[in-house]
Short mmCIF file of C-alpha atoms and ligand atoms in Angstrom, two decimals:
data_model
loop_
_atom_site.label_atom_id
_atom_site.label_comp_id
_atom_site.label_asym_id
_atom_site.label_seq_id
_atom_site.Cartn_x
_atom_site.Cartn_y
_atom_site.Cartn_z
CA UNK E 1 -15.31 61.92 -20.32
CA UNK E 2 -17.59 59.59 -18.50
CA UNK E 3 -18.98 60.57 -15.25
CA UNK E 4 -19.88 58.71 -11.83
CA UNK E 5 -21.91 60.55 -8.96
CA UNK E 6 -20.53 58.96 -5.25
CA UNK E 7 -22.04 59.77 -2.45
CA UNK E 8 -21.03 58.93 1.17
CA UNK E 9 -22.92 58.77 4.11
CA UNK E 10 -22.49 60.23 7.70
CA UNK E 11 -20.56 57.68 9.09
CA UNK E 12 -18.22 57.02 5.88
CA UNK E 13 -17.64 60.44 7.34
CA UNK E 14 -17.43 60.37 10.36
CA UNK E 15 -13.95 61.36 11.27
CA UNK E 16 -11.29 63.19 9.82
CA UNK E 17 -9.37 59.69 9.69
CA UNK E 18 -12.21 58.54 7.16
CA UNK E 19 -12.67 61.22 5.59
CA UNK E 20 -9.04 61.33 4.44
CA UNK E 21 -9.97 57.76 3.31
CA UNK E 22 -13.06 58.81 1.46
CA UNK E 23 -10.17 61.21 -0.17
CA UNK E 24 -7.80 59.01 -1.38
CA UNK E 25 -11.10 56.87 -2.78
CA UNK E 26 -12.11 59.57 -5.00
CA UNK E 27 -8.20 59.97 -6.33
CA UNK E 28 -8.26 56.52 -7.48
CA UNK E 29 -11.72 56.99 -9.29
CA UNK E 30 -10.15 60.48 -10.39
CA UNK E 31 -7.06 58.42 -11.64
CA UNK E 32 -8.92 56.15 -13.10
CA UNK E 33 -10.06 58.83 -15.92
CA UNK E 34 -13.46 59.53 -14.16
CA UNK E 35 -15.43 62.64 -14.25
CA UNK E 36 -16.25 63.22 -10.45
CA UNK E 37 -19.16 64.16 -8.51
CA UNK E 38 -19.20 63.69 -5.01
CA UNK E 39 -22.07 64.04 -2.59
CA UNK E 40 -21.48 64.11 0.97
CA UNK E 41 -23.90 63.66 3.96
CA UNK E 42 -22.94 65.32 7.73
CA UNK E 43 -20.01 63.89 9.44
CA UNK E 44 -21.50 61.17 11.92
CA UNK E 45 -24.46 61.93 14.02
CA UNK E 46 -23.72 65.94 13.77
CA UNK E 47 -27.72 66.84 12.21
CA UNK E 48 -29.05 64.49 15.16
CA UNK E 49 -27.09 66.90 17.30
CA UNK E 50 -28.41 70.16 15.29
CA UNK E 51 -31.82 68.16 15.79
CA UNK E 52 -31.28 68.09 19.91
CA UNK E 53 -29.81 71.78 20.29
CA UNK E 54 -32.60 73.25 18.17
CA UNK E 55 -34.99 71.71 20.16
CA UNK E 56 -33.06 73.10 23.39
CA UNK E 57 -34.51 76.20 22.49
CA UNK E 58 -37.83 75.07 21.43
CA UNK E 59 -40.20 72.36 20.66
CA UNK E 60 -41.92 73.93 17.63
CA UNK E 61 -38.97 74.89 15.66
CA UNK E 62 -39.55 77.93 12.88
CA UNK E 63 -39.11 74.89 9.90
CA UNK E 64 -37.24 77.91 7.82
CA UNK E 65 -34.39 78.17 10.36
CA UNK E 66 -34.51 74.23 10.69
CA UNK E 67 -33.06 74.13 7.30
CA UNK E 68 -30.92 76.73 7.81
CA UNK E 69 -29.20 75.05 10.44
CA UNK E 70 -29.14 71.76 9.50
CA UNK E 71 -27.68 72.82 6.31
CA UNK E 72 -25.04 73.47 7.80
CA UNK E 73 -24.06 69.69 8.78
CA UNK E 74 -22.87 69.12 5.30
CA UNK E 75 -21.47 72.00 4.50
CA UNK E 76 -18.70 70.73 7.42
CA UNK E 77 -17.82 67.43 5.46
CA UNK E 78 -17.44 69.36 1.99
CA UNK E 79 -15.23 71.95 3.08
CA UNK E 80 -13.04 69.33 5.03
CA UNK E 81 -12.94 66.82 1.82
CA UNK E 82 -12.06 69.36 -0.76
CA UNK E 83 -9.07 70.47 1.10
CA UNK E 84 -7.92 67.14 1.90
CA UNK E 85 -7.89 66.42 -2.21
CA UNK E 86 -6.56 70.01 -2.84
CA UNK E 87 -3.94 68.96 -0.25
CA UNK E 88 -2.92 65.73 -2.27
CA UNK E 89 -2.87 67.64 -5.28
CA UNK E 90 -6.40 67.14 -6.34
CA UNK E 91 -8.37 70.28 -8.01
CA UNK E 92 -11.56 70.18 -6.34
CA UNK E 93 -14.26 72.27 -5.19
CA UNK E 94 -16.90 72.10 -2.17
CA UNK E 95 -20.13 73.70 -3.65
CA UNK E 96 -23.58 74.26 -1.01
CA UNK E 97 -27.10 73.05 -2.75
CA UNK E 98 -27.70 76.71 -3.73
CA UNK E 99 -24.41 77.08 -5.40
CA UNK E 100 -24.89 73.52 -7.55
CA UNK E 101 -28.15 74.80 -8.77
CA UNK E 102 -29.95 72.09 -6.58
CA UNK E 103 -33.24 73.80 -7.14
CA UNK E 104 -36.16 72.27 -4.96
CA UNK E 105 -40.15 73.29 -4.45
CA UNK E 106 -40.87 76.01 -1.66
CA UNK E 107 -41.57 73.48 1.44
CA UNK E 108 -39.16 73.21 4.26
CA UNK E 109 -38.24 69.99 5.93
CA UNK E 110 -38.74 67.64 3.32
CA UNK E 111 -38.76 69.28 0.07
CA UNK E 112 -38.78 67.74 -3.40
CA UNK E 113 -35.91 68.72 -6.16
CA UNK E 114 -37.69 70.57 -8.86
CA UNK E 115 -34.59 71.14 -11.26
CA UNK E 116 -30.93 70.92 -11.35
CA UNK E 117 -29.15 73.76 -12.93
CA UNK E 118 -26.28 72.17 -14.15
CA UNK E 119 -24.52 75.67 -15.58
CA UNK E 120 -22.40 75.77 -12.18
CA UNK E 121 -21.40 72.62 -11.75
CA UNK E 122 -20.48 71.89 -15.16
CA UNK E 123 -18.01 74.76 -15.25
CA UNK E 124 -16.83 72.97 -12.69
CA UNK E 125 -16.01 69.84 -14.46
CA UNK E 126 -14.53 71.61 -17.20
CA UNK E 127 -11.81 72.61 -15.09
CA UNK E 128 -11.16 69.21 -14.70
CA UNK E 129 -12.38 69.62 -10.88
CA UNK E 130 -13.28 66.84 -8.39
CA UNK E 131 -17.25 69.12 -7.56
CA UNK E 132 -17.97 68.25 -3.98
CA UNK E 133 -21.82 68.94 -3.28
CA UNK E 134 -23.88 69.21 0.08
CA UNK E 135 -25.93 66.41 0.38
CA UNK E 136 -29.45 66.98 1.72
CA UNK E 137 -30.18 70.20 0.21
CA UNK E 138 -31.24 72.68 -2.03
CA UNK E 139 -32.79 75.79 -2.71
CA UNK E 140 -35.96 77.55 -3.57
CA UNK E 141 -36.59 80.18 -6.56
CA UNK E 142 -36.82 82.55 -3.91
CA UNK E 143 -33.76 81.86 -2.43
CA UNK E 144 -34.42 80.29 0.74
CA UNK E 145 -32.59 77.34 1.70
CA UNK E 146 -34.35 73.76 1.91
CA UNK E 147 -34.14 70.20 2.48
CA UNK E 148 -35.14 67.14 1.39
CA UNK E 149 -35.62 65.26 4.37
CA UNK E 150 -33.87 62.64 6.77
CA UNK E 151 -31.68 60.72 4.84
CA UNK E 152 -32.17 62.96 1.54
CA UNK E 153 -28.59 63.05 0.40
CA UNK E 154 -29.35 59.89 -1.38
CA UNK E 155 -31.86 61.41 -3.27
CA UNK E 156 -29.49 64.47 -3.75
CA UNK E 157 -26.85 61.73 -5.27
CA UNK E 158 -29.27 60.67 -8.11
CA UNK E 159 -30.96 63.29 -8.70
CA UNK E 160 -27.47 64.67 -9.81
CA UNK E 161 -26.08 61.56 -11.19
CA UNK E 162 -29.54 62.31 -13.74
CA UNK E 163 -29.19 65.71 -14.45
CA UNK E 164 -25.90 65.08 -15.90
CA UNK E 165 -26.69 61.00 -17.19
CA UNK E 166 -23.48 59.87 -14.67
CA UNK E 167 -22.82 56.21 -15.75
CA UNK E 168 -22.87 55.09 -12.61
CA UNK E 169 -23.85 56.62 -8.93
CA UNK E 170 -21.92 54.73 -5.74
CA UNK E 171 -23.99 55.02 -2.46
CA UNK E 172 -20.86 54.36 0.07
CA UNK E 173 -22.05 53.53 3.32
CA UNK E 174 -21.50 51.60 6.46
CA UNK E 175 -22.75 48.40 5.20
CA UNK E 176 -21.60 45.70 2.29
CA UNK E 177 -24.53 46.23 0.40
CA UNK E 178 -28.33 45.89 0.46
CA UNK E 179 -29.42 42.40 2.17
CA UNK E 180 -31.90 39.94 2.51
CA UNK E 181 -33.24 41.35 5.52
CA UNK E 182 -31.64 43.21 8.79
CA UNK E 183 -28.59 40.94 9.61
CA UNK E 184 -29.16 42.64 13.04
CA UNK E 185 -32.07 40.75 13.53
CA UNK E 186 -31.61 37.46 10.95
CA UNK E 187 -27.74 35.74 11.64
CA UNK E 188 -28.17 34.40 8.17
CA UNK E 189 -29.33 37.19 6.09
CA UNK E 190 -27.28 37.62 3.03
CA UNK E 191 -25.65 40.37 0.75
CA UNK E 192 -27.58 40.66 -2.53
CA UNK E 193 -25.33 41.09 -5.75
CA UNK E 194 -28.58 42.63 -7.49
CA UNK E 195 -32.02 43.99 -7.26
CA UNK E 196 -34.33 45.36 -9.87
CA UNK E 197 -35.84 49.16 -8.60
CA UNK E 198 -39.01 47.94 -8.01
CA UNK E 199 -37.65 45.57 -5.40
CA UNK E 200 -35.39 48.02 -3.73
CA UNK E 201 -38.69 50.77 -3.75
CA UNK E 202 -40.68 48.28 -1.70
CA UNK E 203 -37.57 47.37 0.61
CA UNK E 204 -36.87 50.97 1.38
CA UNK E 205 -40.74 52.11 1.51
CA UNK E 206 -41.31 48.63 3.64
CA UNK E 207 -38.64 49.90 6.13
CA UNK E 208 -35.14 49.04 4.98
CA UNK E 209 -33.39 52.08 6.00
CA UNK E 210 -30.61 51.62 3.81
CA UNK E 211 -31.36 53.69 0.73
CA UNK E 212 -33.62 56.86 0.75
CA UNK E 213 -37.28 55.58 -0.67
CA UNK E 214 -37.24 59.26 -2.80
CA UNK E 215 -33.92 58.21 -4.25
CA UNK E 216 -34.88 54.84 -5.57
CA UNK E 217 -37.92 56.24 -7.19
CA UNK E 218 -35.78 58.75 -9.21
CA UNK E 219 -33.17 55.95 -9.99
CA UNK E 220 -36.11 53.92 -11.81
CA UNK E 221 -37.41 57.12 -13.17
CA UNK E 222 -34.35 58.60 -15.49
CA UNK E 223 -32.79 54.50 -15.28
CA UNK E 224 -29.99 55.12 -12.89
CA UNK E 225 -27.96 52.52 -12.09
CA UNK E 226 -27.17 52.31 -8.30
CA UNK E 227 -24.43 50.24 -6.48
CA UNK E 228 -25.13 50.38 -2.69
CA UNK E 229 -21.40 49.65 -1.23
CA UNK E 230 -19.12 49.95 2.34
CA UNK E 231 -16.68 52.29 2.31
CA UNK E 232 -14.56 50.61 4.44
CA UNK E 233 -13.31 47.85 1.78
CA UNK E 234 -13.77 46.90 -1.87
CA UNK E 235 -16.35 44.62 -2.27
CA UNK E 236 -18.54 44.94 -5.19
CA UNK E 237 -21.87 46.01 -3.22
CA UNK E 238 -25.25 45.18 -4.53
CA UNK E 239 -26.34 46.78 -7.88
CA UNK E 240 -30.10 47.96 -8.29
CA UNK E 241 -31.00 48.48 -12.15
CA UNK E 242 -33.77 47.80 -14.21
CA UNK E 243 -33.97 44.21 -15.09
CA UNK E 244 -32.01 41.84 -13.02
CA UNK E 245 -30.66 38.29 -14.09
CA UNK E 246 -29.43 36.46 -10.85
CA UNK E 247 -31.57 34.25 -8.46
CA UNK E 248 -34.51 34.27 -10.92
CA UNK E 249 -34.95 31.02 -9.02
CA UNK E 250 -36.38 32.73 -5.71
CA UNK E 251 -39.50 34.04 -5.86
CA UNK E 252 -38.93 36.18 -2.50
CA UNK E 253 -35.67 38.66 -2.53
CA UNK E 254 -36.02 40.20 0.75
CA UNK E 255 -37.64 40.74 3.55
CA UNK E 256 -38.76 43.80 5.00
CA UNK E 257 -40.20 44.89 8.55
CA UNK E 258 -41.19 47.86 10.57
CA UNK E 259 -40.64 47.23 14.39
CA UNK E 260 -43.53 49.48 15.54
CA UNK E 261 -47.09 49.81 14.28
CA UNK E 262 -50.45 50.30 15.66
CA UNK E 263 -53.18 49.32 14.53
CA UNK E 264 -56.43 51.75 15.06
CA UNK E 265 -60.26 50.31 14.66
CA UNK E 266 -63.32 52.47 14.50
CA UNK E 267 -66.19 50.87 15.56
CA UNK E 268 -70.02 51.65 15.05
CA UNK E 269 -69.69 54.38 11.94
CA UNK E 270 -72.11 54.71 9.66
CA UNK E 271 -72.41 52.73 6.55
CA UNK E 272 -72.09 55.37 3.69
CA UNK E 273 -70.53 55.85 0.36
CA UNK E 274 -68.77 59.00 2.53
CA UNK E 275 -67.47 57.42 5.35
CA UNK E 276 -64.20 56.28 3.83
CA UNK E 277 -62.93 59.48 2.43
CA UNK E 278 -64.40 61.41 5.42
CA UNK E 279 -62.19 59.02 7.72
CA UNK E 280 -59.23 59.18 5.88
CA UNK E 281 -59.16 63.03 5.02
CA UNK E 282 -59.08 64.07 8.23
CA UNK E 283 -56.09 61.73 8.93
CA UNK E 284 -54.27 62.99 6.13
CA UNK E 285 -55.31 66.61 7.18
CA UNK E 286 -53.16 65.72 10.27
CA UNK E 287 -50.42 64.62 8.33
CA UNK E 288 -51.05 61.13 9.71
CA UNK E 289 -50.17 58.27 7.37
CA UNK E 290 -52.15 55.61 7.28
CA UNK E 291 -51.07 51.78 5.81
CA UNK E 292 -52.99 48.83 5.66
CA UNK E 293 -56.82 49.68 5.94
CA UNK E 294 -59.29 47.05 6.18
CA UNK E 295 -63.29 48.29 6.10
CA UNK E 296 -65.61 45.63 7.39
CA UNK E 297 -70.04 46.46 6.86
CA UNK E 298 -71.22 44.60 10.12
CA UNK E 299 -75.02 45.34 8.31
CA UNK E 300 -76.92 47.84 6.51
CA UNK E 301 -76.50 50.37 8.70
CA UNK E 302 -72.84 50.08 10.49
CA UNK E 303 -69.55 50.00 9.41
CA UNK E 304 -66.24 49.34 10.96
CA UNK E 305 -62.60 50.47 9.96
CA UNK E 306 -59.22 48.72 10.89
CA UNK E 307 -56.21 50.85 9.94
CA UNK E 308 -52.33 50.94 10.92
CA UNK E 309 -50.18 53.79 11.34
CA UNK E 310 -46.50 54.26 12.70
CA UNK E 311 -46.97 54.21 16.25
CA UNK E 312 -44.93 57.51 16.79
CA UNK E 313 -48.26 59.24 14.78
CA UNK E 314 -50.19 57.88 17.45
CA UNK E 315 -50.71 60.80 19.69
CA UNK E 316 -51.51 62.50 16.44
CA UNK E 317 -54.09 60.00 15.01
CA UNK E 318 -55.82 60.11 18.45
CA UNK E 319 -56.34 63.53 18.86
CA UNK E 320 -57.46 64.55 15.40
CA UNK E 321 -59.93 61.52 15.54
CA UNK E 322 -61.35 62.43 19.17
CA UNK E 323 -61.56 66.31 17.70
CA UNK E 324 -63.94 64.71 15.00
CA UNK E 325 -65.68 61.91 16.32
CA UNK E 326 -68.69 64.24 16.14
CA UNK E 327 -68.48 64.94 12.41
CA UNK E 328 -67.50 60.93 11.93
CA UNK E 329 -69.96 59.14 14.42
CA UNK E 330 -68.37 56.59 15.42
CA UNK E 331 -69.29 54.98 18.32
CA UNK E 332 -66.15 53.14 19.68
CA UNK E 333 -61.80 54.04 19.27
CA UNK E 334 -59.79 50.81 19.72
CA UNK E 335 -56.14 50.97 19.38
CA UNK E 336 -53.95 47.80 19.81
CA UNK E 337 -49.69 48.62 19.77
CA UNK E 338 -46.58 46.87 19.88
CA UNK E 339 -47.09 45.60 16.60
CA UNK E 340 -45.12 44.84 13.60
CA UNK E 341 -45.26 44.96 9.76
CA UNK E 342 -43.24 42.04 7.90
CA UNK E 343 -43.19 42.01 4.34
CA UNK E 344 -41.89 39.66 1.73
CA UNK E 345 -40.45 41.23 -1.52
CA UNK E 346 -39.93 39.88 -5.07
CA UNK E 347 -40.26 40.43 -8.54
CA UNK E 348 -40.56 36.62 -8.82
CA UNK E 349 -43.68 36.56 -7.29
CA UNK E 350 -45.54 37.75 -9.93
CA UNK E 351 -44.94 34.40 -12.06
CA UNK E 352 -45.19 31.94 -8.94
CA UNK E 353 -48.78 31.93 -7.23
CA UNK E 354 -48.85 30.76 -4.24
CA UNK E 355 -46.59 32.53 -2.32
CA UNK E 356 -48.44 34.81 -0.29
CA UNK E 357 -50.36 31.30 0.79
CA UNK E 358 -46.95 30.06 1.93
CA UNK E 359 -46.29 32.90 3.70
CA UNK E 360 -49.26 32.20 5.67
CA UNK E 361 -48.26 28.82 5.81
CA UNK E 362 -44.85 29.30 7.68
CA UNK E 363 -46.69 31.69 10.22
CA UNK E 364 -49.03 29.60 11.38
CA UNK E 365 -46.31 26.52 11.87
CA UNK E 366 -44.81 28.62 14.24
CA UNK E 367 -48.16 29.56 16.03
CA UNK E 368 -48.04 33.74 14.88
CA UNK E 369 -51.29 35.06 14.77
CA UNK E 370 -51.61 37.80 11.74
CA UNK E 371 -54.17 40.84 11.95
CA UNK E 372 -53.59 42.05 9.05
CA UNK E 373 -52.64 41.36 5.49
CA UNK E 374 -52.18 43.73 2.47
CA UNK E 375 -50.38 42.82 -0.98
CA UNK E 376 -49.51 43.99 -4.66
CA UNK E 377 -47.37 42.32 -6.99
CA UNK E 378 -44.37 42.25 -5.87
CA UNK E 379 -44.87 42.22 -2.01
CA UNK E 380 -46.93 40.41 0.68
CA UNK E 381 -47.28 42.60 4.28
CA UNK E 382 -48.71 41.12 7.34
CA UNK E 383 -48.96 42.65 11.01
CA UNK E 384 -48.25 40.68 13.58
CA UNK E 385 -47.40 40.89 17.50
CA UNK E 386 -43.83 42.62 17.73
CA UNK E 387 -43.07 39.78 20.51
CA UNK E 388 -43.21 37.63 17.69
CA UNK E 389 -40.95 39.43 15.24
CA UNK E 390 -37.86 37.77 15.51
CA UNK E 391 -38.85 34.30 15.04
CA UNK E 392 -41.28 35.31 12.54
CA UNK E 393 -38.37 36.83 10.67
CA UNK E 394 -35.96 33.83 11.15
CA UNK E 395 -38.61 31.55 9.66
CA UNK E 396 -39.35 33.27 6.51
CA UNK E 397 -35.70 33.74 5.98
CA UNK E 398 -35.71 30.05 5.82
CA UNK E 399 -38.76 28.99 4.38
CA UNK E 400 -37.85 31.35 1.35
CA UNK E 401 -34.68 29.78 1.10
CA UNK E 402 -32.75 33.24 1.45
CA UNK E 403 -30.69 31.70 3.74
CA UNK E 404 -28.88 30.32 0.44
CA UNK E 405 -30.01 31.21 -3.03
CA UNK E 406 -31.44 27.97 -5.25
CA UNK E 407 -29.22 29.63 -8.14
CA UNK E 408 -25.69 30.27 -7.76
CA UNK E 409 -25.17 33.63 -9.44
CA UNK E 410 -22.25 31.72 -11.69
CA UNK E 411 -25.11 29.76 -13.16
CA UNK E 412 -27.53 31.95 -14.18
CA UNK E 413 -27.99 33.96 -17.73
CA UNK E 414 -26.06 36.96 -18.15
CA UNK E 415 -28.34 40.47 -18.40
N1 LIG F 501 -27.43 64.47 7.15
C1 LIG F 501 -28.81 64.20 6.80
C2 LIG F 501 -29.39 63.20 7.78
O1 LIG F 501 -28.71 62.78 8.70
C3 LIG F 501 -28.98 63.74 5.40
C4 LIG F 501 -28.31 62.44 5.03
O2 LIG F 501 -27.40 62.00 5.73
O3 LIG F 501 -28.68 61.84 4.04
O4 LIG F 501 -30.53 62.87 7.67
MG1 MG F 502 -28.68 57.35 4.61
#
């Protein structure tokens, strides 16, 4: 029979209400002659709330018992959900990571799926059950429960809709689909009906927080095909697959942003082959990630290095550098905040030169100054003032003509 993984986020479970409407959802699909897979997240905002009581106790949380609380967010919704179909009439069956085989490395917080041991779950199946897995987790070959990190029941969702080549995995959330940019921020942005991975990889590492960057990158990996859809009607969603046919016409698909950047300078170091990798290792030795870096030789002698992190790393950053200004030498720390990353997105870009020149272009008509600018093929990022986000946003929306797509869907060749 074929199979479909769907997986539905916190607030498509939010409430008993919807998650008696996820139910009947996964009747229909069950009706329909599917193999079923669910993958549920924690009802709501309940692992923010294991978040805020854990750190009643503490600030430094013991990252084992992390997981083994939060873990427990999801186990809620797949308990609840499994009766409800049992209820209806539906065989079904709530299984934790550990019981699914959801086998990840030894890290806590934000580990990475290693293997899915499919024996379990595929029993399962044969029964002719609805299997109803905990997002968000897994476990280690010693036995200690993990998980994969904010958000991670996405990547949970594919990872499983791989393991056992699902035809299709749903991603039901609280939005139509995957858009041109934030419609919270752009009136006009638009629903996309497709995306190729490579697209959606950039959106979600660039800041588009609606699909888990981790999950996209296994999608492309073992070919995947996502639809990102609400679960509050029945619109088709946007698909994300390999090759895409619509709005070949655009160059840009979407636009990406991060609110909140800083950007760090280090003035005065000295000009050697080392100074790079010495920089940067003791950043990453603090678990600080670094973005766009820029290294300007002022002369023989002297160096300087730009660089932008997330501004919540900043306290980090700081005192790591200060700790090793000795072994670095540099001579001066700047740090200028309240800035923002915009990026531009498409796989058309790569045929249509130009456009990171246009992007320019449209910035500078509307008087925003960029510091910094970093590109590969498919993307252009630039940092600019986070007072000038919005209309920076609005502009670009335009100017790339996402606003309305040059070809209707209807008209272009099929895939
Ligand atoms: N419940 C987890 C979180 O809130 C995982 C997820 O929803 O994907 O981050
Ligand atoms: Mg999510």
């Amino acid at each position: 029979m074929t199979l479909q993984v769907m997986k539905f986020g916190g607030t498509s479970v939010g409430s008993i209400e919807k998650i008696q409407r996820v139910g009947s959802r996964i009747q229909k699909k069950k009706a329909a002659g599917y193999d079923v897979i669910v993958v549920v997240s924690a009802m709501g905002k309940t692992t923010d709330h294991l978040v805020d009581l854990a750190a009643g106790i503490t600030v430094r949380p013991s990252k084992r018992e992390m997981d083994m609380l939060l873990a427990t967010g999801e186990q809620q919704t797949m308990a609840l959900l499994a009766m409800y179909l049992i209820n209806e009439g539906i065989e079904a069956v709530s299984m934790m990571g550990w019981q699914a085989g959801m086998v990840t490395e030894a890290s806590h917080g934000n580990a990475r799926i290693a293997d899915i041991k499919r024996e379990s779950i595929q029993k399962q199946l044969n029964l002719g059950k609805v299997v109803i897995v905990a997002g968000f987790q897994g476990v280690t070959e010693d036995f200690e429960i993990t998980t994969l990190g904010r958000g991670g029941s996405d990547t949970s969702a594919v990872a499983l809709a791989a393991a056992f080549k699902a035809e299709l995995c749903e991603i039901y959330t609280d939005v139509e689909g995957v858009y041109t940019t934030d419609p919270r921020y752009v009136s006009k942005a638009r629903k996309l009906a497709e995306l190729s991975y490579d697209e959606m990889l950039e959106m979600a590492n660039l800041g588009a927080g609606v699909l888990h960057p981790r999950s996209v990158e296994n999608a492309k990996k073992y070919k995947v095909p996502l639809v990102v859809r609400s679960s509050f009607n029945d619109e088709p969603g946007t698909i994300i697959k390999e090759e895409t046919s619509m709005e070949t016409g655009l160059a840009v698909s979407g636009l990406a942003f991060e609110k909140e950047v800083t950007k760090i300078t280090l003035l005065g170091l000295p000009n050697k082959i080392e100074t790079l990798s010495n920089v940067f290792k003791v950043l990453a030795g603090a678990g600080v990630n670094v973005d766009i870096i820029i290294q300007n030789a002022l002369d023989k002698e002297t160096t300087s290095i730009s660089f932008t992190i997330a501004s919540t790393h900043l306290a980090d950053a700081l005192d790591v550098l200060k700790t090793n200004q000795p072994i670095l030498s540099y001579s001066d720390l700047n740090i200028e905040s309240n800035l923002a990353k915009v990026s531009i997105i498409g796989s058309g870009m790569v045929s249509n030169p130009g456009v990171a020149a246009d992007m320019f272009e449209v910035m500078s008509n509307i008087d925003v100054k960029i510091k910094m600018v970093s590109t590969s093929e498919i993307k252009v990022s630039t940092v600019i003032p986070t007072s000038d986000l919005n209309k920076a946003l609005e502009a670009l929306h335009e100017a790339f003509h996402l606003d309305s797509p040059l070809v209707e869907p209807e008209l272009s060749s099929k895939a």
